[in-house]
XYZ file of C-alpha atoms in Angstrom:
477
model
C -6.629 -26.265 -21.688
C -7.478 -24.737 -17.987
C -10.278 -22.723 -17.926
C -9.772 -20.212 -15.026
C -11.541 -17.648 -14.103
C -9.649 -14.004 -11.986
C -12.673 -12.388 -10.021
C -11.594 -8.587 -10.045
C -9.396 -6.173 -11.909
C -7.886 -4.651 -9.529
C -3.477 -4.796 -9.904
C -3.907 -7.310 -8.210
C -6.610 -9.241 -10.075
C -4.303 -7.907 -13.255
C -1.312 -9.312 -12.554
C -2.876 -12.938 -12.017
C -4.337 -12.885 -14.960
C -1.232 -11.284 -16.904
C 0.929 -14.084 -15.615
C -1.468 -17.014 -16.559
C -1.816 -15.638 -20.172
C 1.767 -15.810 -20.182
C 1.659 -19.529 -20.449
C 0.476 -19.653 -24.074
C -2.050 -22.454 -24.608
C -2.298 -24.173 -21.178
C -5.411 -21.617 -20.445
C -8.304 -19.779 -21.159
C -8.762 -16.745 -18.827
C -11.286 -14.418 -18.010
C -11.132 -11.682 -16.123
C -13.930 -10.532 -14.561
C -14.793 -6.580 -13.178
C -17.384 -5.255 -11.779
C -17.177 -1.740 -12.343
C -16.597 -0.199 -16.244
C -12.764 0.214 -15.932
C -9.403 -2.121 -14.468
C -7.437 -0.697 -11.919
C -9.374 -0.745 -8.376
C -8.488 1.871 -6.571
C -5.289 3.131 -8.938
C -6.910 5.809 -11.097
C -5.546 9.364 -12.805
C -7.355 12.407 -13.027
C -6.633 14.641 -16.175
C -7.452 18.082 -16.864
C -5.946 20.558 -18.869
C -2.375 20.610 -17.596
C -2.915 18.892 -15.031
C -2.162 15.334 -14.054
C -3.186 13.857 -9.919
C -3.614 10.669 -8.661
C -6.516 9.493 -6.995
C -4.790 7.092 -4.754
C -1.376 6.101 -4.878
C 1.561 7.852 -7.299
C 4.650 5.525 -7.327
C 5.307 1.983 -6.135
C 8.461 0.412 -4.679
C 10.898 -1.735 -6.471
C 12.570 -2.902 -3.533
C 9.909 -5.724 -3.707
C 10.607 -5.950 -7.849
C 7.437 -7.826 -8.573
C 5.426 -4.758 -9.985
C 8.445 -3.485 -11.936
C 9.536 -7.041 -13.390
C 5.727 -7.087 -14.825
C 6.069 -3.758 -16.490
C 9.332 -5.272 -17.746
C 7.541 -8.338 -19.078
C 4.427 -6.740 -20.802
C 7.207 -4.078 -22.056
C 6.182 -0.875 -20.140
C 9.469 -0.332 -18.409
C 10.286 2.761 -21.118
C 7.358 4.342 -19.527
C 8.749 4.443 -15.866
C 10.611 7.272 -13.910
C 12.012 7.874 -10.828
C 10.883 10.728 -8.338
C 13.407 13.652 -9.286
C 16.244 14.171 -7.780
C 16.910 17.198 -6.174
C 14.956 17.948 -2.907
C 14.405 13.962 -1.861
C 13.591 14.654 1.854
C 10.608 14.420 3.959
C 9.355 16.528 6.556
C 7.300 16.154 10.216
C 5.644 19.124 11.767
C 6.724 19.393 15.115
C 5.217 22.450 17.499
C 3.878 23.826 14.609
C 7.168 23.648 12.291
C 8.053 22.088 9.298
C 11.452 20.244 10.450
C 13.222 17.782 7.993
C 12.663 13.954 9.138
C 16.515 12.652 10.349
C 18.335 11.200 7.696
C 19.421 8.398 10.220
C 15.825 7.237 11.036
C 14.410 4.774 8.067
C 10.389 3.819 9.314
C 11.765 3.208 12.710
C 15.144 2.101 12.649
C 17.876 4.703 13.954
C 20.736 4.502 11.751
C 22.934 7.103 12.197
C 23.783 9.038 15.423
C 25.039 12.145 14.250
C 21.733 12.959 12.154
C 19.532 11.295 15.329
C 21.872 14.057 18.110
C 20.948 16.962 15.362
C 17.572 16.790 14.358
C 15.324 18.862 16.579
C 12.563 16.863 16.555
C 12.912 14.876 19.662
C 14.559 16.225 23.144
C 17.884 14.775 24.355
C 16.232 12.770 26.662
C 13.905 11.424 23.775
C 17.543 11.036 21.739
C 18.987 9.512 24.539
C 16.449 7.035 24.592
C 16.228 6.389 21.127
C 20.104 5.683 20.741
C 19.988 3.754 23.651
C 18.141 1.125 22.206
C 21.112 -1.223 21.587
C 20.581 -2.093 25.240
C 17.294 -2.737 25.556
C 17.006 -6.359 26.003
C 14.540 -8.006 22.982
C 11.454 -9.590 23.884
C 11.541 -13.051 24.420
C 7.690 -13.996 23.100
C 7.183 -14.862 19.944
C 3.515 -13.878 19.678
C 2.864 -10.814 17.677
C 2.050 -7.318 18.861
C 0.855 -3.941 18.316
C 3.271 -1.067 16.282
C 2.206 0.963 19.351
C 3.762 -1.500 21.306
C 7.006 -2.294 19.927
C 7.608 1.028 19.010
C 7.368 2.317 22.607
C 9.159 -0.535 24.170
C 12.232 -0.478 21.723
C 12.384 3.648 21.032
C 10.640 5.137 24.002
C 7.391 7.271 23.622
C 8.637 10.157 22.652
C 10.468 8.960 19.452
C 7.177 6.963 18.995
C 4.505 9.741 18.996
C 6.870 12.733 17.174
C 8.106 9.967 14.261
C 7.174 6.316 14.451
C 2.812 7.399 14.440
C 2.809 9.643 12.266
C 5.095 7.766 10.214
C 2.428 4.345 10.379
C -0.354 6.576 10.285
C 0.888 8.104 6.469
C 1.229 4.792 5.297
C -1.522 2.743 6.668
C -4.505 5.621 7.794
C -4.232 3.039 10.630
C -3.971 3.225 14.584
C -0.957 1.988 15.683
C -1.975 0.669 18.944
C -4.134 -2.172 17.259
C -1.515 -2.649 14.265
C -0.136 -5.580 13.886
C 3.757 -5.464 14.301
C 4.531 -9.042 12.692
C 2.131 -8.273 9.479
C 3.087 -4.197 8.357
C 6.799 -4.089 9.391
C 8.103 -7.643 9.426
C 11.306 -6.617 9.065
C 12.047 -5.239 12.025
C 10.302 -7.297 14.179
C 12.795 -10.319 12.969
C 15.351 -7.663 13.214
C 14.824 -7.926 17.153
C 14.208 -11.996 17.114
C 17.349 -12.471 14.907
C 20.189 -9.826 16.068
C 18.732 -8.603 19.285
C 17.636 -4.770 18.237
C 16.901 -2.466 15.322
C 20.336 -0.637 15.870
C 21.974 -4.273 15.683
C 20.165 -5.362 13.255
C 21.396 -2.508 11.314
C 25.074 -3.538 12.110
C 24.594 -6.907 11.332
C 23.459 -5.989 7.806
C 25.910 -3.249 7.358
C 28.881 -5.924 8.213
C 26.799 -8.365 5.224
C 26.397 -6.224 2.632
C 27.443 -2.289 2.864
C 25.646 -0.807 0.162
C 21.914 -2.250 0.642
C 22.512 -1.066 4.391
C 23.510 2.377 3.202
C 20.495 2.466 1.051
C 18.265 1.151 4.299
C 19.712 3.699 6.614
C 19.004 6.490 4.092
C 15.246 8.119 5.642
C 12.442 8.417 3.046
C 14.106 5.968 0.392
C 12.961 7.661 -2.649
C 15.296 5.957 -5.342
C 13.417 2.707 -4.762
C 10.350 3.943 -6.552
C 9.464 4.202 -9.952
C 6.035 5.943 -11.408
C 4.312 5.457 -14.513
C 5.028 8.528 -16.495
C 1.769 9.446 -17.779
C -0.095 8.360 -14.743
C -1.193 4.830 -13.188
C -4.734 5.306 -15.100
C -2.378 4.768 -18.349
C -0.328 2.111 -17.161
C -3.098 -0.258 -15.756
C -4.719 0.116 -18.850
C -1.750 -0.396 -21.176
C -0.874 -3.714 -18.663
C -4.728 -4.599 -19.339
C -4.377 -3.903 -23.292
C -1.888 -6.930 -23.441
C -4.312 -9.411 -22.234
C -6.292 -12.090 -25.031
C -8.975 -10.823 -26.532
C -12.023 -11.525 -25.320
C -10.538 -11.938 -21.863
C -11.422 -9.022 -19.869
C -15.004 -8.934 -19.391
C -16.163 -5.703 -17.443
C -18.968 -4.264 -16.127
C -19.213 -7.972 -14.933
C -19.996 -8.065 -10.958
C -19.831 -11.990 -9.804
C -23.436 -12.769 -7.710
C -22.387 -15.956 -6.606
C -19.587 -19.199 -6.353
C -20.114 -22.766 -5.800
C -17.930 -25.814 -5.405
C -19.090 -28.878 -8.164
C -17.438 -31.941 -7.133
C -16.067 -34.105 -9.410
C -13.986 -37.702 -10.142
C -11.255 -35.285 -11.711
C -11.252 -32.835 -8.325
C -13.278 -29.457 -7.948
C -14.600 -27.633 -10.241
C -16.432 -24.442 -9.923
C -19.293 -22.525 -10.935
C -19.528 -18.750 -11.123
C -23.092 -16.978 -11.253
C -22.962 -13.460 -13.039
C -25.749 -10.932 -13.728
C -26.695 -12.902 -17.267
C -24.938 -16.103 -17.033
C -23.571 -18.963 -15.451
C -19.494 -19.971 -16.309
C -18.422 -23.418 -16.038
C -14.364 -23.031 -14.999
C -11.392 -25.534 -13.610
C -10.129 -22.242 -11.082
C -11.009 -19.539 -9.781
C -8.446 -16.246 -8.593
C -10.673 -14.129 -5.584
C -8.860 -10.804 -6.090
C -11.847 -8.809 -4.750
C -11.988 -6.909 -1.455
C -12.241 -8.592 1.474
C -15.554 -8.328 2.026
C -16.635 -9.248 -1.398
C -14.464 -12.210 -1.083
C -16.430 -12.923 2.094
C -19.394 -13.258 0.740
C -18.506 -15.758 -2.582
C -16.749 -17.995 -0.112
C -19.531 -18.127 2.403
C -21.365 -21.406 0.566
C -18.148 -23.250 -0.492
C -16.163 -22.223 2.712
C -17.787 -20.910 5.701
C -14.663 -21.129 8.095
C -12.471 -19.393 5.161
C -15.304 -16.242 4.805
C -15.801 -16.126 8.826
C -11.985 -15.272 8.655
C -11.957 -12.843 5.314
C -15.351 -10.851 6.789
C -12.931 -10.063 9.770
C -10.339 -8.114 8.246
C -11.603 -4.412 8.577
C -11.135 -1.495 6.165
C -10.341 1.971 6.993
C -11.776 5.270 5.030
C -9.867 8.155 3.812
C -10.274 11.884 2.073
C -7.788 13.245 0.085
C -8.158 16.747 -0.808
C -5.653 17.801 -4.250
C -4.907 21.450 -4.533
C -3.050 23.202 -7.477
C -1.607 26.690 -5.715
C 1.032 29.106 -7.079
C 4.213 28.372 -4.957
C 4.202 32.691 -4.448
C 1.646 32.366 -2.148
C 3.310 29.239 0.225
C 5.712 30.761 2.838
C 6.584 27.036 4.400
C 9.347 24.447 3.570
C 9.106 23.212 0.164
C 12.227 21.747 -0.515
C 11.197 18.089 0.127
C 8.722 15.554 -1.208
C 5.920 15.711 1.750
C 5.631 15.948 5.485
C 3.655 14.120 8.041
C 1.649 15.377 10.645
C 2.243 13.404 14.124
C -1.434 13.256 16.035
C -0.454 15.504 19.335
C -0.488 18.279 16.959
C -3.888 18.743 16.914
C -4.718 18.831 13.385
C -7.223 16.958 11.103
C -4.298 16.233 8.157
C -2.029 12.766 8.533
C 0.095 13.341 5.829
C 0.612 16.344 2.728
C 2.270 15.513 -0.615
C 4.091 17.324 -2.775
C 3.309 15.707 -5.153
C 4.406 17.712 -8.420
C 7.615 17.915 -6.219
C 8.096 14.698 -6.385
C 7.437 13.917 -10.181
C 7.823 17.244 -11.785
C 5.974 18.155 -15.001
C 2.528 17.212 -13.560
C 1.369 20.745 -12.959
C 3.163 24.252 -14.687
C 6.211 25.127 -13.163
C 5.328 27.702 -10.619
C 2.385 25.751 -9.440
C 2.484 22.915 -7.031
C 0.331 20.345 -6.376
C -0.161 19.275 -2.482
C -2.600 16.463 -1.796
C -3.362 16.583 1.711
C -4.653 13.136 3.536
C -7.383 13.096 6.065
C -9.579 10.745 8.214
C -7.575 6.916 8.859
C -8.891 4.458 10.919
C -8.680 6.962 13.686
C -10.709 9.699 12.308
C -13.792 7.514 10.489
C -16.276 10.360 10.341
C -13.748 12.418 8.376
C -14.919 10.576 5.076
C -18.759 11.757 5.598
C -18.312 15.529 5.861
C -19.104 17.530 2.617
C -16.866 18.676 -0.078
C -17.073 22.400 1.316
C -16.311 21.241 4.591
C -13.392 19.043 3.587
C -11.795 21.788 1.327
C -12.486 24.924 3.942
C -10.523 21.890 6.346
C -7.715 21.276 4.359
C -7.502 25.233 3.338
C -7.625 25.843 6.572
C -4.889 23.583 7.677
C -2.298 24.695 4.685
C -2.374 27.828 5.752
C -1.196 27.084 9.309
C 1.209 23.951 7.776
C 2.843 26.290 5.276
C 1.997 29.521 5.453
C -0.597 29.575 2.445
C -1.872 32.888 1.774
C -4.613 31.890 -0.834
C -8.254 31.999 -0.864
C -8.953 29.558 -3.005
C -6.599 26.875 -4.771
C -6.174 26.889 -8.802
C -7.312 23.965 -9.127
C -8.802 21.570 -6.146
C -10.698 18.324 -5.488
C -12.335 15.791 -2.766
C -11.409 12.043 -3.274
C -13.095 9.239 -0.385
C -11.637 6.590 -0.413
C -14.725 4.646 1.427
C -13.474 1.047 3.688
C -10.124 0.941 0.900
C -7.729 0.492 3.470
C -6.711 -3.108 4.796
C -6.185 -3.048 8.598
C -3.650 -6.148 9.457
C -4.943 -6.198 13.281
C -2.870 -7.929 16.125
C -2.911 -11.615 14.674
C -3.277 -10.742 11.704
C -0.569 -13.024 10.198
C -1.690 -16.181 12.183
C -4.961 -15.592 10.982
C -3.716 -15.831 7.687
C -1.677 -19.231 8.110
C -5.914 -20.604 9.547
C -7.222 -18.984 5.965
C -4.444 -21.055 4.378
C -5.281 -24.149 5.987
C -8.497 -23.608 4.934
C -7.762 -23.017 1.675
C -5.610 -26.117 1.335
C -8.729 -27.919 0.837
C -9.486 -26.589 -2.395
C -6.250 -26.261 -4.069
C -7.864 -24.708 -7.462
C -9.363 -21.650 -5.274
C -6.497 -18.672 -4.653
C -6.889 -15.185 -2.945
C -5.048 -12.301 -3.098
C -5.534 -8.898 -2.853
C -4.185 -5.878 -0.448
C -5.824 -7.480 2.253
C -3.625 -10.401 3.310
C 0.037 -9.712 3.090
C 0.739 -6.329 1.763
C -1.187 -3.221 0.803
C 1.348 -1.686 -1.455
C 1.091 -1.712 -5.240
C 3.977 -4.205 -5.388
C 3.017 -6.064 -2.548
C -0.330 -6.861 -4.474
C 1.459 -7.302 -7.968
C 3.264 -9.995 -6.047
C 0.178 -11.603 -4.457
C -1.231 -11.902 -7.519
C 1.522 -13.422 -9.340
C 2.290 -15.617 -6.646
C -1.616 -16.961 -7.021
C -1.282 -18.037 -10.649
C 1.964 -19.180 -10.458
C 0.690 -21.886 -7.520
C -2.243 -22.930 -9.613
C 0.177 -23.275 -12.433
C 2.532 -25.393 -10.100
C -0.457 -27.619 -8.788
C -1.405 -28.766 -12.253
C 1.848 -29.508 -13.094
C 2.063 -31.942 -10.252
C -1.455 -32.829 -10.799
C -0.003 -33.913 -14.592
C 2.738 -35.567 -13.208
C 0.898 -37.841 -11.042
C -1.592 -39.016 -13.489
């Protein structure tokens, strides 16, 4: 039996270790945390009636990885989908709340009649934006910025009123240093393969109707599911079906060395009172925690880990009566494009969106502030940050309270993954790095995917490989 040891318990650190305990008697896992519960950065506030996320509130199925392991460990009864009346997302444009087209999904125009109605962009900017079939597709391969591509394949306008604010909800990034290749792959095959976003969405539509339909549908809402009673409960029910004896917290790993061997690596892990003797180890620690264990076994692998830099975040949750909100509340959330002049990036509904999670004539907004554009956002005070997001509501929609039902400040302190131009060839050097020491896996938000199911997938993907490289290992000998 394998000993192997998964260094974090974040979802992504959980999954690993999930899917290794799912091969009955081929190993002994432990999963170490450093701080007193699993989860990372997914974590539920409850109080009285009320039920907010600290961080993220859904994840996307699209990418099934996340909901095939709530499948497997027998959580899938606990799921639900957003609700389904009002699924539409909004952009303040000139100070009004204005629904986001239908026909534009991320950045891909998809229908014309919804792009020559929406009064969001001029008809010059929808000119533009529709004329993008012609615009000829870039003939380097090398990656580039968001920023970039968006402006060269949409035209600015389209790009600061939709595209930025757009990036900037999802990633608290700057699109100008974003890299196009790592966050939106998608499309920027779209151009290598069929020429163009609007012919890429032909091509698809001519392959298979319905998944284009669903693509070409705006804020795709139906391809995310949310725990029911919060993602506090279902990281903790995923952790409840590991071994006992496996999950070790308040746990923080000091240090990691290589121990050579005739059988291959082995490795070493120093904690706070011990030292553990195990055949693998899973990194599923930030990035710059990861940085720091690799830097004795593999200096060239932490140079490139330490690299990757983090953006900070506030989110301010407010409970108000929906009496005293004279704006558009008939969606799911707007977004806030960065010519308006305004601190917020993004506002949730989020008791819109999964109804239940707040009384009836309440809502719950959670407004986002700060990104990788606004750093010192993070370090003003919890006055300051609820007089700015007060302050902001009322000119957003119309709020005509003094002070919120219930409210809160949440930092999210250097949380954020920024995939910088590069970023994926960077990634391919940390693999070839890596390849030296086949029983040593990463994964995490910071190398190919910040989303919940992006990360369930890393992780899986990392204990399925060290799975796959003993069985060859067996094989040989």
């Amino acid at each position: 039996m394998k000993r192997v040891a998964v260094i974090g318990g974040g979802i992504s650190g959980l999954a690993a270790a999930l899917t290794l305990c799912q091969q009955a008697g081929r190993f002994e896992v432990c999963l170490l945390e450093s701080s007193s519960r699993v989860g990372g950065v997914l974590e539920t506030v409850r109080d009285g009636p009320y039920l907010i996320e600290r961080s993220a509130d859904n994840f996307a199925t699209l990418i099934p990885d996340a909901l095939e392991l709530s499948r497997e460990q027998g959580l899938a009864d606990k799921l639900i989908r957003p609700a389904v009346d009002n699924r539409q997302a909004f952009v303040l444009h000139r100070g009004r709340v204005l629904p986001i087209p239908a026909g534009f999904s991320l950045m891909q125009p998809t229908r014309v009649g919804s792009i020559l109605a929406t009064r969001t962009l001029s008809w010059a900017a929808k000119l533009r934006l529709l004329g993008e079939f012609w615009v000829p597709p870039r003939t380097s391969l090398e990656d580039e910025s968001l920023q970039s591509f968006a402006t060269r394949r949409l035209g600015r306008e389209t790009y600061e009123n939709l595209v930025e604010p757009i990036v900037s909800g999802i990633f608290t990034a700057d699109p100008a240093t974003l890299s196009m290749q790592a966050t939106m792959p998608q499309f920027f095959e779209m151009e290598r393969k069929s020429g163009g976003l609007i012919r890429g969405h032909r091509a698809a539509r001519k392959q298979d109707a319905a998944a284009a339909a669903r693509r070409a549908s705006g804020a795709r809402y139906e391809q995310f599911v949310a725990p029911r009673d919060g993602m506090s409960s279902w990281v903790a029910d995923l952790a409840s079906r590991l071994p006992a004896g496996c999950l070790r917290l308040e746990t923080p790993v000091l240090g990691l060395q290589s121990v050579p061997g005739p059988a291959g690596t082995t490795w070493e892990i120093t904690t706070a009172n011990e030292k553990l003797a195990v055949d693998a180890v899973l990194c599923a620690t930030p990035a710059t925690v990861t940085a720091q264990l690799l830097r004795g076994p593999l200096p060239q692998a932490a140079d490139i880990v330490a690299g990757i830099p983090y953006a900070s975040s506030a989110v301010v949750a407010l409970v108000v009566d929906r009496s005293q909100l004279s704006g558009r509340l008939d969606g799911f959330g707007l977004i806030v494009p960065r010519k308006e002049g305004l601190s917020t990036l993004a506002v949730s509904y989020s008791s819109n969106k999964y109804p239940g999670r707040v009384p009836q004539n309440e809502l719950l907004l959670r407004v986002f502030l700060g990104g990788a554009l606004s750093p010192q956002t993070v370090e003003r005070s919890d006055d300051e940050l609820l007089e700015l997001a007060s302050r902001e509501l009322k000119r957003i929609l119309g709020w005509q309270g003094t002070r919120a039902k219930w409210q809160a400040v949440i930092r999210w302190r250097e949380a954020m993954p920024q995939y910088l131009v590069g970023h994926v060839a960077r990634m391919q050097q940390l693999d070839s790095y890596l390849a030296a020491f086949p029983t040593l896996k990463l994964c995490g938000a910071a190398y190919s995917g910040v989303g919940i199911a992006q990360c369930v997938r890393g992780g899986r993907r990392a204990a399925r490989e060290l799975s796959e490289f003993w069985n060859d290992h067996a094989q040989v000998n």
